[in-house]
Short mmCIF file of the C-alpha atoms (twelve columns), coordinates in Angstrom:
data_MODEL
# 
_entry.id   MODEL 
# 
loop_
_atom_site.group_PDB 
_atom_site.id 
_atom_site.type_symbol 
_atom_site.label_atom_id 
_atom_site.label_alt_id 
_atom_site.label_comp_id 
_atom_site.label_asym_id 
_atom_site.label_seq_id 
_atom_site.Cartn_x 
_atom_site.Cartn_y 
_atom_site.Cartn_z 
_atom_site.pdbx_PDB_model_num 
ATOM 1   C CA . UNK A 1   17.494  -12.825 -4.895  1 
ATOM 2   C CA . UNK A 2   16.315  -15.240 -2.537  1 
ATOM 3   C CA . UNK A 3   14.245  -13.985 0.355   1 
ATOM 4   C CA . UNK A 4   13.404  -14.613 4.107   1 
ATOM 5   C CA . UNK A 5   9.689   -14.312 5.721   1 
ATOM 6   C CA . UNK A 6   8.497   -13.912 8.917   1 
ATOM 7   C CA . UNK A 7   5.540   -12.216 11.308  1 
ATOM 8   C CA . UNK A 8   6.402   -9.837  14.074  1 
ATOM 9   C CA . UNK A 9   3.957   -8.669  16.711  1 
ATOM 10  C CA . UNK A 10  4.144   -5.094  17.568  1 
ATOM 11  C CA . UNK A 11  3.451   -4.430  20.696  1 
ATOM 12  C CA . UNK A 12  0.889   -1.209  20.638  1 
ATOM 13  C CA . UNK A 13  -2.191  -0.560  22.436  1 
ATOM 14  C CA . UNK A 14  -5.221  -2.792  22.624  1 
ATOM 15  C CA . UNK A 15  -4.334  -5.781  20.092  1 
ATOM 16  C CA . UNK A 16  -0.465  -6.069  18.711  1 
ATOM 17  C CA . UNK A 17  0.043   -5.126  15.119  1 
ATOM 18  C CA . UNK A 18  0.864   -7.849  13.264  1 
ATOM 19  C CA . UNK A 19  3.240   -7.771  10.277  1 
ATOM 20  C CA . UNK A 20  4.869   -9.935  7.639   1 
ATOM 21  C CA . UNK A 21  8.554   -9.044  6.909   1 
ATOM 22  C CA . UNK A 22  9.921   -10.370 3.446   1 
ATOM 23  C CA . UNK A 23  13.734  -9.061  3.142   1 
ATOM 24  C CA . UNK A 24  16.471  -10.082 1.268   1 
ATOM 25  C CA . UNK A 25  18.437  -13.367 2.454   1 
ATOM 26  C CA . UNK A 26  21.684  -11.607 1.951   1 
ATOM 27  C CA . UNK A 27  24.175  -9.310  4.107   1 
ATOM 28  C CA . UNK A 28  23.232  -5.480  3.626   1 
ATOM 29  C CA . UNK A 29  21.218  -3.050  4.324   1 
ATOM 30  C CA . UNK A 30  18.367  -1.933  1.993   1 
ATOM 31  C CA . UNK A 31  15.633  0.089   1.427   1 
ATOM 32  C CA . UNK A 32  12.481  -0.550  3.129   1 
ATOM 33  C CA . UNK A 33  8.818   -0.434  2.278   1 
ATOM 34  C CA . UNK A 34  5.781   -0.121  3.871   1 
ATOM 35  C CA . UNK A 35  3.619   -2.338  2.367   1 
ATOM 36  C CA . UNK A 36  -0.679  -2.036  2.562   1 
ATOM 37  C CA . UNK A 37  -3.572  -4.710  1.749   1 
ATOM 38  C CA . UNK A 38  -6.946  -4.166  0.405   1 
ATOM 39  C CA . UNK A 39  -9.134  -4.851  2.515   1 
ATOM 40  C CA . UNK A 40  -8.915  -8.623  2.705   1 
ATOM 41  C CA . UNK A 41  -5.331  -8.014  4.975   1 
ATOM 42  C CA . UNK A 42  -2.352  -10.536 4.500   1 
ATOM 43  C CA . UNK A 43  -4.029  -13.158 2.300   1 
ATOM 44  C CA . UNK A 44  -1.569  -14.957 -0.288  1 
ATOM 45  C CA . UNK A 45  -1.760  -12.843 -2.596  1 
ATOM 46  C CA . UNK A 46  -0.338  -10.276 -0.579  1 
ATOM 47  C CA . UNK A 47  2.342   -12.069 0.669   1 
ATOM 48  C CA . UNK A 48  3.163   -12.879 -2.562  1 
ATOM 49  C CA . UNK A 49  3.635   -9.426  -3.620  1 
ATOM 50  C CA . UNK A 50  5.687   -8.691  -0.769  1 
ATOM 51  C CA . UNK A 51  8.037   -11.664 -1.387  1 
ATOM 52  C CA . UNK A 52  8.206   -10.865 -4.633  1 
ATOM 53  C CA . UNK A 53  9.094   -7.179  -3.868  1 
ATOM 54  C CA . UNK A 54  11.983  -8.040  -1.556  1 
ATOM 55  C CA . UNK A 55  13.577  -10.287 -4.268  1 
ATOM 56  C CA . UNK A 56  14.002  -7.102  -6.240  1 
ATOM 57  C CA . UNK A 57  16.295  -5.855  -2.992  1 
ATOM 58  C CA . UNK A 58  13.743  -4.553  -0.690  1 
ATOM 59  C CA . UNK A 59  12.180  -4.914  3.010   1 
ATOM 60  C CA . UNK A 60  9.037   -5.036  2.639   1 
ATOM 61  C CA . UNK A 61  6.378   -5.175  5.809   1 
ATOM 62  C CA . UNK A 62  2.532   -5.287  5.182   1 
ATOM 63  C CA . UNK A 63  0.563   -4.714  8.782   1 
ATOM 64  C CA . UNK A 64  -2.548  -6.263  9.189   1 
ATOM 65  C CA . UNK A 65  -4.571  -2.984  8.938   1 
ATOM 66  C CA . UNK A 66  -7.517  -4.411  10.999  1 
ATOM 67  C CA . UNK A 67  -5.437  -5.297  14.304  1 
ATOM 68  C CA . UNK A 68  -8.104  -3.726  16.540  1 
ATOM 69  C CA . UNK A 69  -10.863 -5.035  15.398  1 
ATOM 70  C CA . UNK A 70  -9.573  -8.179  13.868  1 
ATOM 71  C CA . UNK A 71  -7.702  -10.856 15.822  1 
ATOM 72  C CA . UNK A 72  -3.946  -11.033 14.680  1 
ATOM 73  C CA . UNK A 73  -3.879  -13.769 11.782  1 
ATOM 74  C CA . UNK A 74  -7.005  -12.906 10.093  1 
ATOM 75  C CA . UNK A 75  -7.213  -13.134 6.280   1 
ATOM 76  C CA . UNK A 76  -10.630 -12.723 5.215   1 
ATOM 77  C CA . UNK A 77  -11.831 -14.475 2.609   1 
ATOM 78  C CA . UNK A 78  -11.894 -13.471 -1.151  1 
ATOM 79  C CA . UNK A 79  -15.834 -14.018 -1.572  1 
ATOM 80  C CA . UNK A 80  -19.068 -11.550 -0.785  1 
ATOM 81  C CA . UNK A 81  -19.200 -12.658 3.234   1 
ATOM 82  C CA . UNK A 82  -15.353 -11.512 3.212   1 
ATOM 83  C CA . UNK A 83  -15.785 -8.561  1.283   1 
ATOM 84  C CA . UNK A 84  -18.814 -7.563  3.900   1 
ATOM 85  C CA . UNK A 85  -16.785 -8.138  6.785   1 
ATOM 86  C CA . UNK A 86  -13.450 -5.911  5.260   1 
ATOM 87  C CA . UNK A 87  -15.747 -3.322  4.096   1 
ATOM 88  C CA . UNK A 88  -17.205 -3.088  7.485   1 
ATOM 89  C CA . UNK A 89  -14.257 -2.739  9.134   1 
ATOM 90  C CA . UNK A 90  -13.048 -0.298  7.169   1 
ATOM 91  C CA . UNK A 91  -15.806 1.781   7.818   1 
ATOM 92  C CA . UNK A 92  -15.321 0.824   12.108  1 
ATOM 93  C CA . UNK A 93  -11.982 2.324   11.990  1 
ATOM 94  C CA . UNK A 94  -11.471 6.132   12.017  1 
ATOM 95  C CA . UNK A 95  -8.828  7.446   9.959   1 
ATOM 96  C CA . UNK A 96  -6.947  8.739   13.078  1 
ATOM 97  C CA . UNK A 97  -6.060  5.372   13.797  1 
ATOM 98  C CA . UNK A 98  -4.436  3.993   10.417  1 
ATOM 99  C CA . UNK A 99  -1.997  7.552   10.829  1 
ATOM 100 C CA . UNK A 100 -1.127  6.488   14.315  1 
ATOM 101 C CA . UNK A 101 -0.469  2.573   13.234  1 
ATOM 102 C CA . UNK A 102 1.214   3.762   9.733   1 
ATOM 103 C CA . UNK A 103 3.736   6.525   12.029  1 
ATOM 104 C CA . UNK A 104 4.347   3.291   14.749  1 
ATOM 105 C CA . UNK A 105 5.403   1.094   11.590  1 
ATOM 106 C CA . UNK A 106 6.854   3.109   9.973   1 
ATOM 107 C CA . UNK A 107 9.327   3.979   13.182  1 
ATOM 108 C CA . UNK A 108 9.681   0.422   13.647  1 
ATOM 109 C CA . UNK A 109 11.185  0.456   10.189  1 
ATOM 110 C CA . UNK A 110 13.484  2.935   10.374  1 
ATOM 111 C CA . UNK A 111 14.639  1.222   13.308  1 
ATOM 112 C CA . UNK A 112 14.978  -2.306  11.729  1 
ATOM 113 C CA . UNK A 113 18.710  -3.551  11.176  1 
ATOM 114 C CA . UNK A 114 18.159  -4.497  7.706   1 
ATOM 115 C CA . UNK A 115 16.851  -1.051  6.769   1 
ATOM 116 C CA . UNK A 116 19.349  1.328   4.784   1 
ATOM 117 C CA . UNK A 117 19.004  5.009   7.181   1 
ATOM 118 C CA . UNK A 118 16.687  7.138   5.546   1 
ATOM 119 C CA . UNK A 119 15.215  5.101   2.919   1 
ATOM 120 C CA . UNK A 120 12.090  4.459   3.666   1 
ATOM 121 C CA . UNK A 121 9.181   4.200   1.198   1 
ATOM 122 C CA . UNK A 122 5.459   3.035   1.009   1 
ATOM 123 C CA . UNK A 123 2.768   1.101   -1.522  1 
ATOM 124 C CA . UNK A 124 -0.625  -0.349  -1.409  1 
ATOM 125 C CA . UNK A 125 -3.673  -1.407  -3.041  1 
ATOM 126 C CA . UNK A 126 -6.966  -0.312  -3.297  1 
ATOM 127 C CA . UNK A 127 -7.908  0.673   0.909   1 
ATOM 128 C CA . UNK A 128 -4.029  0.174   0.589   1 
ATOM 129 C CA . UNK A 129 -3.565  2.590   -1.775  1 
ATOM 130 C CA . UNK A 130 -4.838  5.415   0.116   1 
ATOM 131 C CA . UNK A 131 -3.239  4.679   2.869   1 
ATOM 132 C CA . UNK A 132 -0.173  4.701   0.929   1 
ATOM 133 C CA . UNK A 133 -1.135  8.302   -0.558  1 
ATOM 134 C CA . UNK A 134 -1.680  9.013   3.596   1 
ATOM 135 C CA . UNK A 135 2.021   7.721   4.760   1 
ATOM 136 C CA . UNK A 136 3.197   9.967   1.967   1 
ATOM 137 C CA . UNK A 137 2.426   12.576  3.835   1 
ATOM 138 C CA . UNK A 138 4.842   11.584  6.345   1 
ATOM 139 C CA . UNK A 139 8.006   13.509  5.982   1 
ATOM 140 C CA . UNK A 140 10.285  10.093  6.279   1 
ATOM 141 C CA . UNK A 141 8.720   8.976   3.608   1 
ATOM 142 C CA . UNK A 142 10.658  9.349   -0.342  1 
ATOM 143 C CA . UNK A 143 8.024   7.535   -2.481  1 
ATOM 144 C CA . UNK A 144 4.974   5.960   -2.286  1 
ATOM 145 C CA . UNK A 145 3.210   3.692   -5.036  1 
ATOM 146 C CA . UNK A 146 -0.629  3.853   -5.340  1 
ATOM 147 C CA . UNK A 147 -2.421  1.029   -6.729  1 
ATOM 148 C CA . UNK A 148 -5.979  1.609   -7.638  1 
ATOM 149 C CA . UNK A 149 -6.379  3.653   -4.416  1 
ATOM 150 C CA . UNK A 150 -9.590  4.158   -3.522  1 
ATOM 151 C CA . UNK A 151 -11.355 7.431   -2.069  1 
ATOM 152 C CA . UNK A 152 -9.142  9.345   -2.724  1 
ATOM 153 C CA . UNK A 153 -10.578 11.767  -4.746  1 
ATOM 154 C CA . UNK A 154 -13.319 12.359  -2.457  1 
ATOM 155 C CA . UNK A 155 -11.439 12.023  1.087   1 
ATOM 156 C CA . UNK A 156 -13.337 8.917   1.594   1 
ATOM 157 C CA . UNK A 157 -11.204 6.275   3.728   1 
ATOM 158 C CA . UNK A 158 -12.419 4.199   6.733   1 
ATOM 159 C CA . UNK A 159 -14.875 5.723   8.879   1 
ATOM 160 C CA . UNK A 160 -14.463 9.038   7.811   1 
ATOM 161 C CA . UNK A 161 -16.651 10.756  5.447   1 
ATOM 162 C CA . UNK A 162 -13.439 13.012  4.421   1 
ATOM 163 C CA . UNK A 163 -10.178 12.263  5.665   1 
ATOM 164 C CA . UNK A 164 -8.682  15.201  4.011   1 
ATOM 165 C CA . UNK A 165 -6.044  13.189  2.398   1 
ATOM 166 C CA . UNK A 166 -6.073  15.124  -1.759  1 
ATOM 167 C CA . UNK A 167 -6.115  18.743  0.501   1 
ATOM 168 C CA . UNK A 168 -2.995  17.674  2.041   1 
ATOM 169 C CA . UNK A 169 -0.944  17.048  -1.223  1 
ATOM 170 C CA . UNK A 170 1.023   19.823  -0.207  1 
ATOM 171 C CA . UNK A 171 2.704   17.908  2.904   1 
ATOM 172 C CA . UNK A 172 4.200   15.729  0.175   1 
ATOM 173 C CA . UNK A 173 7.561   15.733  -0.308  1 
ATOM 174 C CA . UNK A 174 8.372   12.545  -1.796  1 
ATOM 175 C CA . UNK A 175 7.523   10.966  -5.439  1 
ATOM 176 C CA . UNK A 176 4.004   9.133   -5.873  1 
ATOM 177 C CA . UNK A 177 3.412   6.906   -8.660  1 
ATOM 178 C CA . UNK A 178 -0.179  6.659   -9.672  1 
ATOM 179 C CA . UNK A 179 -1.591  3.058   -10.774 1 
ATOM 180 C CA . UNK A 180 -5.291  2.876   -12.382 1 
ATOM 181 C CA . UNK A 181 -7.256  0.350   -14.324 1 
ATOM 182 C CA . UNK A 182 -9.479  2.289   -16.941 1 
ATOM 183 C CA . UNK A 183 -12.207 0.072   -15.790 1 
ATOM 184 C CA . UNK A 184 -12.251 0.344   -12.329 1 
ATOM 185 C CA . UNK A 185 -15.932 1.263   -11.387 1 
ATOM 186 C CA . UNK A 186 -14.064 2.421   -7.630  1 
ATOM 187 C CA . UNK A 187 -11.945 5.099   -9.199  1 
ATOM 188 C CA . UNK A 188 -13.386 6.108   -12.827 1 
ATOM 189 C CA . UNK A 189 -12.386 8.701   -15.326 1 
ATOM 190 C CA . UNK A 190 -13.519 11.713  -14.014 1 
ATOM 191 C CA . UNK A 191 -12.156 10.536  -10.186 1 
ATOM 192 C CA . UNK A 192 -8.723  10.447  -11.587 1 
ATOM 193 C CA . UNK A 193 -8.915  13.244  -12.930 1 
ATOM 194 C CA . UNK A 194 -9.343  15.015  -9.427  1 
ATOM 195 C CA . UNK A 195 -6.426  13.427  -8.313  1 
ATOM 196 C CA . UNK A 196 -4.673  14.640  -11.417 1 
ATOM 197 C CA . UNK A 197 -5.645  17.827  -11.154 1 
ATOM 198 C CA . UNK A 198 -4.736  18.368  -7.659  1 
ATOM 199 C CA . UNK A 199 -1.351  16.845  -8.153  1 
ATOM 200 C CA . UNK A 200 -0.322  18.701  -11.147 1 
ATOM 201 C CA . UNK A 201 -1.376  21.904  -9.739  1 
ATOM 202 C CA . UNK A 202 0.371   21.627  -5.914  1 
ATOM 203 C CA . UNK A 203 4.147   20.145  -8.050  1 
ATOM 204 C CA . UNK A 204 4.548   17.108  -6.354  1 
ATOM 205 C CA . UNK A 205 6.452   14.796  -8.366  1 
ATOM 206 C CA . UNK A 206 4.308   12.374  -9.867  1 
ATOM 207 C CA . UNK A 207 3.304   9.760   -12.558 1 
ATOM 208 C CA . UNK A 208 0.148   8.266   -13.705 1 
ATOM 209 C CA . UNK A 209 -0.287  5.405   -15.111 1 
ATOM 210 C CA . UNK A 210 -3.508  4.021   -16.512 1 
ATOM 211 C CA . UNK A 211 -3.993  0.171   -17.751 1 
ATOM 212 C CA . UNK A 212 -6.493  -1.816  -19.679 1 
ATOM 213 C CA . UNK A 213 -7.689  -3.464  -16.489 1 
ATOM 214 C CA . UNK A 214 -10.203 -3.485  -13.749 1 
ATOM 215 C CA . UNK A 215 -10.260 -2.704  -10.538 1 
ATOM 216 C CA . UNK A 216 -7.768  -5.349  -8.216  1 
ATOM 217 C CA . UNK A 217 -6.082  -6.363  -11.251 1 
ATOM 218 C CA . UNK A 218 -3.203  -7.088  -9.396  1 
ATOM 219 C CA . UNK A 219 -4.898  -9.808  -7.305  1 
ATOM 220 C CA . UNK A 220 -3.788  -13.215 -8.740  1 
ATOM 221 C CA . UNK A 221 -6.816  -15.001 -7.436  1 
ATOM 222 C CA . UNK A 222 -10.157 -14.511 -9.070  1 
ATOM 223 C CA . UNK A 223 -11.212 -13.267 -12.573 1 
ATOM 224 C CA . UNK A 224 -10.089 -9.702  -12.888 1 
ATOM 225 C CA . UNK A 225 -6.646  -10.799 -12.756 1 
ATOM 226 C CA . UNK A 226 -4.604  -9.415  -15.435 1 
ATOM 227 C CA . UNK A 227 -0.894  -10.359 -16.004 1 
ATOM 228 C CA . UNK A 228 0.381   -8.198  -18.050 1 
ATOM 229 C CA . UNK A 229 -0.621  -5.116  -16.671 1 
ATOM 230 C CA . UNK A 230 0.254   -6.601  -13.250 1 
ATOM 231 C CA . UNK A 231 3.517   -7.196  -14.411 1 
ATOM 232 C CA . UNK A 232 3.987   -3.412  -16.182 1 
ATOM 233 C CA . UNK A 233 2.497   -1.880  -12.813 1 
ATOM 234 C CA . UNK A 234 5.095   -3.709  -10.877 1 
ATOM 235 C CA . UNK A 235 8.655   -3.068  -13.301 1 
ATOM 236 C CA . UNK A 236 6.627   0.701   -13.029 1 
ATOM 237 C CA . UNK A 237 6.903   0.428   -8.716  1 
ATOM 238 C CA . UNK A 238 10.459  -0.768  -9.128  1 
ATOM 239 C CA . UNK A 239 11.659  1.795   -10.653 1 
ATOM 240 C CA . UNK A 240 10.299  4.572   -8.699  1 
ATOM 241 C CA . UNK A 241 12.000  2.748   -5.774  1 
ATOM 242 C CA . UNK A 242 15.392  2.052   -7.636  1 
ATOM 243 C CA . UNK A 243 15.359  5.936   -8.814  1 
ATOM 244 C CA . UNK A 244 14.230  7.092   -5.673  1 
ATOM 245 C CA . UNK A 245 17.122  4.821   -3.665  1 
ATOM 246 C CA . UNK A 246 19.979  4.523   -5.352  1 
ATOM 247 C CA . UNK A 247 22.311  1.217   -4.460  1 
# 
């Protein structure tokens, strides 16, 4: 399916939140999904993802999650300088404010003309993935894929020691799909595990999967890429959407 792209402002307090819409170049409505970086924000491989995701039939919009801090247009490099500066503002920007900017997107997609009512549904990777796991808890929100998410295990997620986010699991009342690398040092064995456990045990409809990969596998730049698994992961994310919204 071919695709359209664009950026959109959002017009919210302090800095607009920019976004990149990919959505399919044909008449329709479809489902829509809110899409999150690492913490690197819309750098190609992200947009490629996204494009890549709307060819399957979807809308998908990735915010920059950085928009107060950042200025709007800011991909930060892929080297140790840029993974500094993303790490650092992460850790300026209190959890409070990713809920507020995920519940204005996420309004702004329901409202979109494109968007099929009540299918709404999130992903991300790494920061992203949490996040993800956090708009979950949103009640407009039917399924959410996790990749690699970090922190959250231990509540860790932007500037807050413990955001909370695993004792909440209870809010959920969509489907999660779980994505790990057995060798990410960010999220090791006994980490998923405490996000297993607390799954299984609050029923939330969920499904793990683990890969021979490392952390970021996904990214297509740099040496951890991995294919394969990057290509399992994804048929894995389209079908939780294509179960979860039927055409």
């Amino acid at each position: 399916m071919i695709v359209t792209t664009e950026y959109i402002d959002l017009p919210l307090p302090g800095n607009p939140m920019r976004m990149f819409v990919a959505a399919p170049n044909v008449p329709g409505q479809f489902p829509g999904i809110w899409c999150y970086s690492d913490i690197f924000q819309l750098t190609p491989p992200m947009l490629r993802f996204c494009i890549r995701l709307a060819g399957y039939g979807f809308i998908a919009v990735a915010p920059e999650i950085y928009r107060r801090i950042e200025p709007p247009g800011t991909a930060i490099p892929f080297d140790d300088a840029g993974r500094t500066r993303g790490l650092d503002d992460a850790q300026k920007t209190p959890v409070a404010h990713f809920d507020a900017d995920c519940r204005s997107g996420l309004d702004w997609l329901a409202q979109h003309p494109k968007v099929a009512p009540g299918k709404i549904g999130a992903m991300g990777f790494c920061i992203g993935g949490h996040l993800a796991f956090r708009a979950a808890l949103q009640p407009d929100v039917r399924a959410a894929a996790c990749w690699y998410g970090t922190g959250i295990h231990n509540g860790k997620l932007g500037q807050d020691a413990d955001a909370g986010s695993l004792g909440r699991v209870n809010e959920i009342r969509g489907e999660l799909l779980m994505i790990f690398g057995e060798r990410d040092p960010h999220v090791p064995s006994d980490a998923r595990e405490i996000v297993n456990r607390a799954l299984k045990s609050s029923g939330v409809r969920y499904e793990t999967r683990l890969f021979p990969a490392e952390h970021a596998f996904a990214r297509d730049e740099g040496p951890r890429f991995d294919p394969e698994s990057t290509d399992q992961a994804f048929a894995a994310t389209i079908s939780l959407f294509r179960r979860t919204f039927p055409s």
